[in-house]
Amino acid sequence: ISSTLYITLLQLRIYFLITFGSSMIQSILSTKALVFVWSNILIAILIHLTSIRSLCYIFFLSIIAVLHREPFAIIKNYLLLDEDQSFLFEVSVAWLNARCLSFSIDRIHKTSLTFHDFLLITSYCLYLPSFFTGPINDYLSFVSNITNESTHQSSHTMRRSLLNIARYLFWALILDMLLHFVYSSSVYYNFHILSSFNAWELSGFGYALPCLFYLKYLVIYGFVGAIAAADGISMPSPPKCITRIHLCSYLWRHFDRGLHLWLLKYFYKPVINGQWTFLRRVFGTAVCFACVGLWHGIDTAIIVWCLLSFMGVIIENFGSILEDLNIVKQAKVSENFAKQVNCRNYIHYSLVLNEHFKSSLIY
């Protein structure tokens, strides 16, 4: 329906996205949950209209900070949600407020709000394919896609979207079959089982965990992206295969591409502020991982995971600085020796980062 309206009546399409998104939220969660979602959006709009950037960030961080704490548990109890609904509600509120921060900062210099602006904001926040699961695309990108009347949905585009949907449904089937043999989620509740594994079993299981994690998000983000593409809306690319990722920074850059671009735009670059010194980059990276930790809920496991990831990225940055030094550039070694060193370093770094990645996922 949305794709048909995309070709014919653009304004009706925006109404459809808002109405359909709201009705599905009410159906999947509850009427009270829908009221909460709309209240959240309206409060974010009011704060945005003050044009005070810091208030927009404070509102976002406040919501995320209480998301995994007792005050939010009280709200969920009031909404009378079951276990599955409670999980979906918690995750969707996190994504919702990430979108609220996006439109607030992207429109920070606009002190007025027309009715058309209001419709664009609410359609962005309530866009159903990515509402519960992500990924996130920024507000300006969404508006550009939805208001670009010169773009049309060709039969080729629709055919490609349908093929991608079939592709990700196939991988969803593969994932479902694998979960009958590798019980990745149950490890968290039965951690003692790992003590009975020998080295080969532990290594194999440790390798299977990130592969299943990758496959899960490939299905979720890929499926959402394929549906959005049929709708004329571009989403961040799905994660790249982790078996060919050997750098920590590359993992964070390409696993959740939408989250990376969102952190880069609204946290990292504002902290850097055009001053690309090593200390600025360290501080900007620390702010991003602090946000990631707050997003997932601060506890010991999350802190260890974020610290390990932070250290991995900083070590890479420090290594790139050393590589640019003249004394390093001018160092002359034989071609044969360089090949041996590169080979050994590649093996060493791959093993270290692989172990770091496994430990991060276990945490």
mmCIF file of C-alpha atoms in Angstrom:
data_model
loop_
_atom_site.group_PDB
_atom_site.id
_atom_site.type_symbol
_atom_site.label_atom_id
_atom_site.label_comp_id
_atom_site.label_asym_id
_atom_site.label_seq_id
_atom_site.Cartn_x
_atom_site.Cartn_y
_atom_site.Cartn_z
ATOM 1 C CA ILE A 1 0.000 0.000 0.000
ATOM 2 C CA SER A 2 2.795 2.388 0.962
ATOM 3 C CA SER A 3 4.649 1.684 -2.289
ATOM 4 C CA THR A 4 1.487 2.398 -4.303
ATOM 5 C CA LEU A 5 0.936 5.665 -2.449
ATOM 6 C CA TYR A 6 4.607 6.495 -3.056
ATOM 7 C CA ILE A 7 3.831 6.664 -6.766
ATOM 8 C CA THR A 8 0.453 8.397 -6.518
ATOM 9 C CA LEU A 9 -0.222 10.490 -3.414
ATOM 10 C CA LEU A 10 2.812 11.423 -1.317
ATOM 11 C CA GLN A 11 0.852 13.149 1.463
ATOM 12 C CA LEU A 12 -1.463 10.164 1.915
ATOM 13 C CA ARG A 13 1.596 7.947 2.140
ATOM 14 C CA ILE A 14 2.842 9.852 5.197
ATOM 15 C CA TYR A 15 -0.587 9.507 6.835
ATOM 16 C CA PHE A 16 -0.543 5.795 6.054
ATOM 17 C CA LEU A 17 2.904 5.276 7.645
ATOM 18 C CA ILE A 18 1.777 7.040 10.836
ATOM 19 C CA THR A 19 -1.583 5.258 11.032
ATOM 20 C CA PHE A 20 -0.225 1.821 10.174
ATOM 21 C CA GLY A 21 2.706 2.184 12.577
ATOM 22 C CA SER A 22 0.451 3.317 15.426
ATOM 23 C CA SER A 23 -2.108 0.565 14.857
ATOM 24 C CA MET A 24 0.559 -2.163 14.801
ATOM 25 C CA ILE A 25 2.206 -0.837 17.971
ATOM 26 C CA GLN A 26 -1.194 -0.908 19.657
ATOM 27 C CA SER A 27 -1.831 -4.430 18.366
ATOM 28 C CA ILE A 28 1.592 -5.879 19.281
ATOM 29 C CA LEU A 29 1.963 -4.091 22.630
ATOM 30 C CA SER A 30 -1.088 -2.280 24.023
ATOM 31 C CA THR A 31 -3.043 0.965 23.862
ATOM 32 C CA LYS A 32 -1.234 2.253 26.957
ATOM 33 C CA ALA A 33 2.121 1.512 25.324
ATOM 34 C CA LEU A 34 1.031 3.456 22.229
ATOM 35 C CA VAL A 35 0.084 6.427 24.434
ATOM 36 C CA PHE A 36 3.548 6.244 26.036
ATOM 37 C CA VAL A 37 5.225 6.218 22.603
ATOM 38 C CA TRP A 38 3.251 9.237 21.389
ATOM 39 C CA SER A 39 3.911 11.086 24.666
ATOM 40 C CA ASN A 40 7.615 10.397 24.276
ATOM 41 C CA ILE A 41 7.606 11.824 20.748
ATOM 42 C CA LEU A 42 5.624 14.926 21.750
ATOM 43 C CA ILE A 43 7.921 15.666 24.707
ATOM 44 C CA ALA A 44 10.967 15.278 22.448
ATOM 45 C CA ILE A 45 9.406 17.709 19.943
ATOM 46 C CA LEU A 46 8.727 20.286 22.672
ATOM 47 C CA ILE A 47 12.304 20.019 23.957
ATOM 48 C CA HIS A 48 13.612 20.298 20.404
ATOM 49 C CA LEU A 49 11.659 23.536 19.851
ATOM 50 C CA THR A 50 13.702 25.208 22.614
ATOM 51 C CA SER A 51 16.696 24.930 20.236
ATOM 52 C CA ILE A 52 18.896 24.051 23.226
ATOM 53 C CA ARG A 53 21.147 21.242 22.039
ATOM 54 C CA SER A 54 22.190 20.171 25.550
ATOM 55 C CA LEU A 55 18.545 19.662 26.609
ATOM 56 C CA CYS A 56 17.998 17.269 23.694
ATOM 57 C CA TYR A 57 21.016 15.216 24.778
ATOM 58 C CA ILE A 58 19.963 15.281 28.445
ATOM 59 C CA PHE A 59 16.489 14.005 27.549
ATOM 60 C CA PHE A 60 17.913 11.152 25.469
ATOM 61 C CA LEU A 61 20.504 10.132 28.074
ATOM 62 C CA SER A 62 17.924 10.312 30.885
ATOM 63 C CA ILE A 63 15.556 7.936 29.090
ATOM 64 C CA ILE A 64 18.352 5.500 28.203
ATOM 65 C CA ALA A 65 19.751 5.633 31.752
ATOM 66 C CA VAL A 66 16.461 4.517 33.355
ATOM 67 C CA LEU A 67 15.586 2.033 30.608
ATOM 68 C CA HIS A 68 17.126 -0.931 32.449
ATOM 69 C CA ARG A 69 16.381 0.340 35.957
ATOM 70 C CA GLU A 70 13.554 0.185 38.489
ATOM 71 C CA PRO A 71 11.638 3.327 37.353
ATOM 72 C CA PHE A 72 11.133 1.846 33.889
ATOM 73 C CA ALA A 73 10.183 -1.534 35.376
ATOM 74 C CA ILE A 74 7.369 0.256 37.222
ATOM 75 C CA ILE A 75 6.159 1.721 33.913
ATOM 76 C CA LYS A 76 6.188 -1.724 32.274
ATOM 77 C CA ASN A 77 4.216 -3.183 35.178
ATOM 78 C CA TYR A 78 1.656 -0.394 34.801
ATOM 79 C CA LEU A 79 1.328 -1.176 31.092
ATOM 80 C CA LEU A 80 0.539 -4.842 31.957
ATOM 81 C CA LEU A 81 2.913 -6.270 29.360
ATOM 82 C CA ASP A 82 3.883 -9.937 29.247
ATOM 83 C CA GLU A 83 7.543 -11.028 29.023
ATOM 84 C CA ASP A 84 7.796 -10.850 25.224
ATOM 85 C CA GLN A 85 5.927 -7.543 25.047
ATOM 86 C CA SER A 86 8.089 -6.127 27.830
ATOM 87 C CA PHE A 87 11.270 -6.972 25.912
ATOM 88 C CA LEU A 88 9.929 -5.506 22.659
ATOM 89 C CA PHE A 89 8.775 -2.365 24.454
ATOM 90 C CA GLU A 90 12.156 -1.818 26.115
ATOM 91 C CA VAL A 91 14.081 -2.257 22.864
ATOM 92 C CA SER A 92 11.670 -0.112 20.849
ATOM 93 C CA VAL A 93 11.856 2.757 23.366
ATOM 94 C CA ALA A 94 15.653 2.754 22.991
ATOM 95 C CA TRP A 95 15.393 2.952 19.188
ATOM 96 C CA LEU A 96 12.606 5.529 19.447
ATOM 97 C CA ASN A 97 14.683 7.898 21.557
ATOM 98 C CA ALA A 98 17.669 7.464 19.256
ATOM 99 C CA ARG A 99 15.383 8.720 16.470
ATOM 100 C CA CYS A 100 14.124 11.529 18.699
ATOM 101 C CA LEU A 101 17.707 12.681 19.248
ATOM 102 C CA SER A 102 18.302 12.475 15.492
ATOM 103 C CA PHE A 103 15.422 14.742 14.469
ATOM 104 C CA SER A 104 16.086 17.077 17.421
ATOM 105 C CA ILE A 105 19.709 17.703 16.420
ATOM 106 C CA ASP A 106 19.100 17.688 12.657
ATOM 107 C CA ARG A 107 16.416 20.374 13.116
ATOM 108 C CA ILE A 108 18.070 22.194 16.030
ATOM 109 C CA HIS A 109 18.110 25.589 14.274
ATOM 110 C CA LYS A 110 14.446 25.428 13.249
ATOM 111 C CA THR A 111 12.369 27.136 15.931
ATOM 112 C CA SER A 112 9.031 26.722 14.126
ATOM 113 C CA LEU A 113 7.100 23.558 13.404
ATOM 114 C CA THR A 114 4.598 23.317 10.569
ATOM 115 C CA PHE A 115 1.990 20.570 10.425
ATOM 116 C CA HIS A 116 3.889 18.974 7.547
ATOM 117 C CA ASP A 117 7.064 18.954 9.690
ATOM 118 C CA PHE A 118 5.091 17.282 12.472
ATOM 119 C CA LEU A 119 3.886 14.586 10.072
ATOM 120 C CA LEU A 120 7.428 13.950 8.828
ATOM 121 C CA ILE A 121 8.777 13.642 12.381
ATOM 122 C CA THR A 122 6.056 11.252 13.540
ATOM 123 C CA SER A 123 6.261 9.117 10.380
ATOM 124 C CA TYR A 124 10.030 8.875 10.953
ATOM 125 C CA CYS A 125 9.622 7.866 14.599
ATOM 126 C CA LEU A 126 6.787 5.390 13.924
ATOM 127 C CA TYR A 127 8.141 3.797 10.743
ATOM 128 C CA LEU A 128 7.149 0.197 11.445
ATOM 129 C CA PRO A 129 9.794 -1.986 9.709
ATOM 130 C CA SER A 130 12.572 -0.585 11.920
ATOM 131 C CA PHE A 131 10.516 0.468 14.962
ATOM 132 C CA PHE A 132 11.080 -2.652 17.095
ATOM 133 C CA THR A 133 14.390 -3.979 15.809
ATOM 134 C CA GLY A 134 16.323 -1.182 14.130
ATOM 135 C CA PRO A 135 18.539 -0.390 12.334
ATOM 136 C CA ILE A 136 18.467 3.362 12.670
ATOM 137 C CA ASN A 137 18.748 5.822 9.804
ATOM 138 C CA ASP A 138 19.095 9.527 10.507
ATOM 139 C CA TYR A 139 16.185 11.949 10.155
ATOM 140 C CA LEU A 140 17.546 13.919 7.195
ATOM 141 C CA SER A 141 18.105 10.726 5.210
ATOM 142 C CA PHE A 142 14.534 9.570 5.913
ATOM 143 C CA VAL A 143 13.045 12.929 4.910
ATOM 144 C CA SER A 144 15.134 12.985 1.734
ATOM 145 C CA ASN A 145 13.836 9.528 0.793
ATOM 146 C CA ILE A 146 10.204 10.161 1.621
ATOM 147 C CA THR A 147 9.898 13.594 -0.024
ATOM 148 C CA ASN A 148 11.905 12.913 -3.182
ATOM 149 C CA GLU A 149 9.111 12.840 -5.748
ATOM 150 C CA SER A 150 11.553 12.345 -8.629
ATOM 151 C CA THR A 151 12.349 8.881 -7.319
ATOM 152 C CA HIS A 152 9.956 6.161 -8.427
ATOM 153 C CA GLN A 153 9.615 2.491 -7.657
ATOM 154 C CA SER A 154 10.490 0.644 -10.853
ATOM 155 C CA SER A 155 9.608 -2.983 -11.433
ATOM 156 C CA HIS A 156 13.342 -3.748 -11.230
ATOM 157 C CA THR A 157 13.600 -2.186 -7.750
ATOM 158 C CA MET A 158 10.546 -4.055 -6.522
ATOM 159 C CA ARG A 159 11.827 -7.315 -7.991
ATOM 160 C CA ARG A 160 15.204 -6.839 -6.309
ATOM 161 C CA SER A 161 13.503 -6.109 -2.968
ATOM 162 C CA LEU A 162 11.402 -9.270 -3.234
ATOM 163 C CA LEU A 163 14.510 -11.324 -4.057
ATOM 164 C CA ASN A 164 16.285 -9.871 -1.014
ATOM 165 C CA ILE A 165 13.296 -10.672 1.191
ATOM 166 C CA ALA A 166 13.401 -14.277 -0.072
ATOM 167 C CA ARG A 167 17.152 -14.363 0.542
ATOM 168 C CA TYR A 168 16.852 -13.266 4.163
ATOM 169 C CA LEU A 169 13.943 -15.635 4.750
ATOM 170 C CA PHE A 170 16.271 -18.431 3.596
ATOM 171 C CA TRP A 171 18.939 -17.355 6.106
ATOM 172 C CA ALA A 172 16.265 -17.111 8.811
ATOM 173 C CA LEU A 173 15.450 -20.762 8.120
ATOM 174 C CA ILE A 174 19.158 -21.681 8.338
ATOM 175 C CA LEU A 175 19.451 -19.789 11.636
ATOM 176 C CA ASP A 176 16.416 -21.577 13.037
ATOM 177 C CA MET A 177 17.907 -24.945 12.081
ATOM 178 C CA LEU A 178 21.286 -24.083 13.650
ATOM 179 C CA LEU A 179 19.635 -23.077 16.919
ATOM 180 C CA HIS A 180 18.443 -26.679 17.262
ATOM 181 C CA PHE A 181 22.097 -27.739 17.577
ATOM 182 C CA VAL A 182 23.967 -24.751 19.062
ATOM 183 C CA TYR A 183 22.182 -23.406 22.140
ATOM 184 C CA SER A 184 23.876 -20.020 22.213
ATOM 185 C CA SER A 185 21.294 -18.231 24.363
ATOM 186 C CA SER A 186 21.229 -20.908 27.067
ATOM 187 C CA VAL A 187 24.968 -20.501 27.795
ATOM 188 C CA TYR A 188 24.207 -17.367 29.778
ATOM 189 C CA TYR A 189 22.022 -19.389 32.154
ATOM 190 C CA ASN A 190 24.187 -22.548 32.187
ATOM 191 C CA PHE A 191 27.707 -21.145 32.151
ATOM 192 C CA HIS A 192 29.067 -24.122 34.142
ATOM 193 C CA ILE A 193 28.670 -26.340 31.054
ATOM 194 C CA LEU A 194 31.685 -24.654 29.444
ATOM 195 C CA SER A 195 33.992 -26.024 32.159
ATOM 196 C CA SER A 196 33.396 -29.542 30.794
ATOM 197 C CA PHE A 197 34.550 -28.593 27.255
ATOM 198 C CA ASN A 198 38.038 -29.463 26.062
ATOM 199 C CA ALA A 199 40.122 -26.916 24.130
ATOM 200 C CA TRP A 200 38.778 -27.922 20.702
ATOM 201 C CA GLU A 201 35.150 -27.934 21.846
ATOM 202 C CA LEU A 202 35.548 -24.565 23.574
ATOM 203 C CA SER A 203 37.222 -23.041 20.510
ATOM 204 C CA GLY A 204 34.538 -24.400 18.198
ATOM 205 C CA PHE A 205 31.751 -23.170 20.437
ATOM 206 C CA GLY A 206 33.499 -19.804 20.823
ATOM 207 C CA TYR A 207 33.664 -19.521 17.034
ATOM 208 C CA ALA A 208 30.011 -20.542 16.625
ATOM 209 C CA LEU A 209 28.734 -17.870 19.034
ATOM 210 C CA PRO A 210 29.793 -14.807 16.994
ATOM 211 C CA CYS A 211 28.740 -16.550 13.764
ATOM 212 C CA LEU A 212 25.219 -17.083 15.123
ATOM 213 C CA PHE A 213 25.210 -13.531 16.477
ATOM 214 C CA TYR A 214 26.134 -12.247 13.022
ATOM 215 C CA LEU A 215 23.536 -14.421 11.289
ATOM 216 C CA LYS A 216 20.825 -13.191 13.650
ATOM 217 C CA TYR A 217 21.497 -9.537 12.827
ATOM 218 C CA LEU A 218 21.984 -10.278 9.133
ATOM 219 C CA VAL A 219 18.427 -11.644 9.074
ATOM 220 C CA ILE A 220 16.927 -8.819 11.163
ATOM 221 C CA TYR A 221 18.669 -5.863 9.518
ATOM 222 C CA GLY A 222 18.653 -7.415 6.054
ATOM 223 C CA PHE A 223 14.929 -8.155 6.179
ATOM 224 C CA VAL A 224 14.130 -4.622 7.409
ATOM 225 C CA GLY A 225 16.368 -3.099 4.741
ATOM 226 C CA ALA A 226 14.708 -5.129 1.977
ATOM 227 C CA ILE A 227 11.205 -4.061 3.061
ATOM 228 C CA ALA A 228 12.293 -0.423 3.409
ATOM 229 C CA ALA A 229 13.890 -0.523 -0.054
ATOM 230 C CA ALA A 230 10.545 -1.614 -1.498
ATOM 231 C CA ASP A 231 9.130 1.406 0.310
ATOM 232 C CA GLY A 232 11.677 3.767 -1.265
ATOM 233 C CA ILE A 233 13.547 4.294 2.015
ATOM 234 C CA SER A 234 17.255 3.520 2.282
ATOM 235 C CA MET A 235 18.501 1.761 5.408
ATOM 236 C CA PRO A 236 22.097 1.172 6.552
ATOM 237 C CA SER A 237 23.663 -1.944 5.076
ATOM 238 C CA PRO A 238 23.372 -5.216 7.044
ATOM 239 C CA PRO A 239 26.433 -6.444 8.986
ATOM 240 C CA LYS A 240 29.478 -7.766 7.179
ATOM 241 C CA CYS A 241 30.521 -11.342 7.853
ATOM 242 C CA ILE A 242 32.560 -11.430 11.071
ATOM 243 C CA THR A 243 34.780 -14.268 9.816
ATOM 244 C CA ARG A 244 36.614 -11.767 7.603
ATOM 245 C CA ILE A 245 36.854 -8.999 10.208
ATOM 246 C CA HIS A 246 40.228 -8.811 11.974
ATOM 247 C CA LEU A 247 40.158 -5.244 13.317
ATOM 248 C CA CYS A 248 38.122 -4.101 16.310
ATOM 249 C CA SER A 249 37.382 -0.741 14.673
ATOM 250 C CA TYR A 250 36.244 -2.517 11.492
ATOM 251 C CA LEU A 251 33.880 -4.645 13.567
ATOM 252 C CA TRP A 252 32.254 -1.608 15.185
ATOM 253 C CA ARG A 253 32.163 0.224 11.860
ATOM 254 C CA HIS A 254 30.455 -2.496 9.842
ATOM 255 C CA PHE A 255 28.550 -4.811 12.190
ATOM 256 C CA ASP A 256 25.816 -2.333 13.113
ATOM 257 C CA ARG A 257 26.368 0.251 10.410
ATOM 258 C CA GLY A 258 23.382 2.362 11.422
ATOM 259 C CA LEU A 259 24.462 2.619 15.068
ATOM 260 C CA HIS A 260 28.027 3.452 13.992
ATOM 261 C CA LEU A 261 26.882 6.307 11.725
ATOM 262 C CA TRP A 262 24.487 7.540 14.416
ATOM 263 C CA LEU A 263 27.241 7.595 17.087
ATOM 264 C CA LEU A 264 29.624 9.213 14.622
ATOM 265 C CA LYS A 265 27.190 12.011 13.733
ATOM 266 C CA TYR A 266 25.698 12.818 17.138
ATOM 267 C CA PHE A 267 28.511 12.012 19.583
ATOM 268 C CA TYR A 268 31.955 11.424 18.056
ATOM 269 C CA LYS A 269 32.163 14.375 15.623
ATOM 270 C CA PRO A 270 30.645 16.903 18.082
ATOM 271 C CA VAL A 271 33.283 15.869 20.649
ATOM 272 C CA ILE A 272 36.106 16.019 18.075
ATOM 273 C CA ASN A 273 34.838 19.416 16.882
ATOM 274 C CA GLY A 274 37.257 19.466 13.958
ATOM 275 C CA GLN A 275 40.342 18.890 16.147
ATOM 276 C CA TRP A 276 41.593 15.455 15.057
ATOM 277 C CA THR A 277 44.286 15.057 17.710
ATOM 278 C CA PHE A 278 44.987 11.695 19.323
ATOM 279 C CA LEU A 279 43.627 12.797 22.717
ATOM 280 C CA ARG A 280 40.459 14.168 21.116
ATOM 281 C CA ARG A 281 39.928 10.890 19.299
ATOM 282 C CA VAL A 282 40.493 8.947 22.515
ATOM 283 C CA PHE A 283 37.940 11.102 24.331
ATOM 284 C CA GLY A 284 35.454 10.875 21.457
ATOM 285 C CA THR A 285 35.813 7.087 21.386
ATOM 286 C CA ALA A 286 35.339 6.939 25.168
ATOM 287 C CA VAL A 287 32.130 8.987 24.905
ATOM 288 C CA CYS A 288 30.784 6.656 22.200
ATOM 289 C CA PHE A 289 31.486 3.505 24.220
ATOM 290 C CA ALA A 290 30.013 5.129 27.329
ATOM 291 C CA CYS A 291 26.843 5.706 25.294
ATOM 292 C CA VAL A 292 26.910 2.078 24.094
ATOM 293 C CA GLY A 293 27.293 0.887 27.699
ATOM 294 C CA LEU A 294 24.410 3.073 28.845
ATOM 295 C CA TRP A 295 22.306 1.824 25.909
ATOM 296 C CA HIS A 296 22.786 -1.843 26.883
ATOM 297 C CA GLY A 297 22.411 -1.267 30.637
ATOM 298 C CA ILE A 298 25.374 -0.631 32.900
ATOM 299 C CA ASP A 299 26.540 -3.760 34.742
ATOM 300 C CA THR A 300 29.871 -5.553 35.216
ATOM 301 C CA ALA A 301 29.648 -7.618 32.025
ATOM 302 C CA ILE A 302 28.718 -4.605 29.874
ATOM 303 C CA ILE A 303 31.496 -2.489 31.407
ATOM 304 C CA VAL A 304 34.114 -5.191 30.697
ATOM 305 C CA TRP A 305 32.825 -5.596 27.124
ATOM 306 C CA CYS A 306 32.925 -1.830 26.450
ATOM 307 C CA LEU A 307 36.378 -1.447 28.026
ATOM 308 C CA LEU A 308 37.809 -4.295 25.933
ATOM 309 C CA SER A 309 36.302 -2.800 22.778
ATOM 310 C CA PHE A 310 37.556 0.680 23.703
ATOM 311 C CA MET A 311 41.072 -0.632 24.318
ATOM 312 C CA GLY A 312 41.049 -2.492 20.995
ATOM 313 C CA VAL A 313 40.084 0.639 19.034
ATOM 314 C CA ILE A 314 42.587 2.873 20.871
ATOM 315 C CA ILE A 315 45.458 0.416 20.358
ATOM 316 C CA GLU A 316 44.669 0.419 16.639
ATOM 317 C CA ASN A 317 44.642 4.243 16.565
ATOM 318 C CA PHE A 318 47.947 4.374 18.433
ATOM 319 C CA GLY A 319 49.426 1.856 15.999
ATOM 320 C CA SER A 320 48.335 3.962 13.017
ATOM 321 C CA ILE A 321 50.060 7.005 14.575
ATOM 322 C CA LEU A 322 53.297 5.046 15.026
ATOM 323 C CA GLU A 323 53.040 3.863 11.438
ATOM 324 C CA ASP A 324 52.945 7.484 10.215
ATOM 325 C CA LEU A 325 56.140 8.488 12.071
ATOM 326 C CA ASN A 326 59.078 9.310 9.800
ATOM 327 C CA ILE A 327 61.407 7.000 11.707
ATOM 328 C CA VAL A 328 59.066 4.111 10.974
ATOM 329 C CA LYS A 329 58.523 5.105 7.338
ATOM 330 C CA GLN A 330 62.274 5.402 6.770
ATOM 331 C CA ALA A 331 63.086 2.058 8.347
ATOM 332 C CA LYS A 332 64.567 -0.248 5.740
ATOM 333 C CA VAL A 333 64.207 -4.012 6.031
ATOM 334 C CA SER A 334 64.602 -6.784 3.516
ATOM 335 C CA GLU A 335 61.527 -7.814 1.547
ATOM 336 C CA ASN A 336 61.774 -11.383 2.849
ATOM 337 C CA PHE A 337 61.982 -10.204 6.474
ATOM 338 C CA ALA A 338 59.011 -7.860 5.983
ATOM 339 C CA LYS A 339 56.903 -10.720 4.636
ATOM 340 C CA GLN A 340 57.826 -12.894 7.633
ATOM 341 C CA VAL A 341 57.023 -10.123 10.123
ATOM 342 C CA ASN A 342 53.724 -9.266 8.421
ATOM 343 C CA CYS A 343 52.716 -12.929 8.373
ATOM 344 C CA ARG A 344 53.549 -13.414 12.044
ATOM 345 C CA ASN A 345 51.865 -10.154 13.038
ATOM 346 C CA TYR A 346 48.759 -11.064 11.056
ATOM 347 C CA ILE A 347 48.516 -14.426 12.823
ATOM 348 C CA HIS A 348 49.225 -12.854 16.214
ATOM 349 C CA TYR A 349 46.740 -9.993 15.832
ATOM 350 C CA SER A 350 44.077 -12.296 14.400
ATOM 351 C CA LEU A 351 44.391 -14.641 17.378
ATOM 352 C CA VAL A 352 44.377 -11.801 19.919
ATOM 353 C CA LEU A 353 41.410 -9.996 18.392
ATOM 354 C CA ASN A 354 39.525 -13.246 17.867
ATOM 355 C CA GLU A 355 39.938 -14.082 21.548
ATOM 356 C CA HIS A 356 38.896 -10.545 22.449
ATOM 357 C CA PHE A 357 35.795 -10.871 20.261
ATOM 358 C CA LYS A 358 34.868 -14.211 21.812
ATOM 359 C CA SER A 359 35.289 -12.858 25.328
ATOM 360 C CA SER A 360 33.211 -9.808 24.429
ATOM 361 C CA LEU A 361 30.341 -11.975 23.195
ATOM 362 C CA ILE A 362 30.518 -14.230 26.250
ATOM 363 C CA TYR A 363 30.227 -11.146 28.432
#
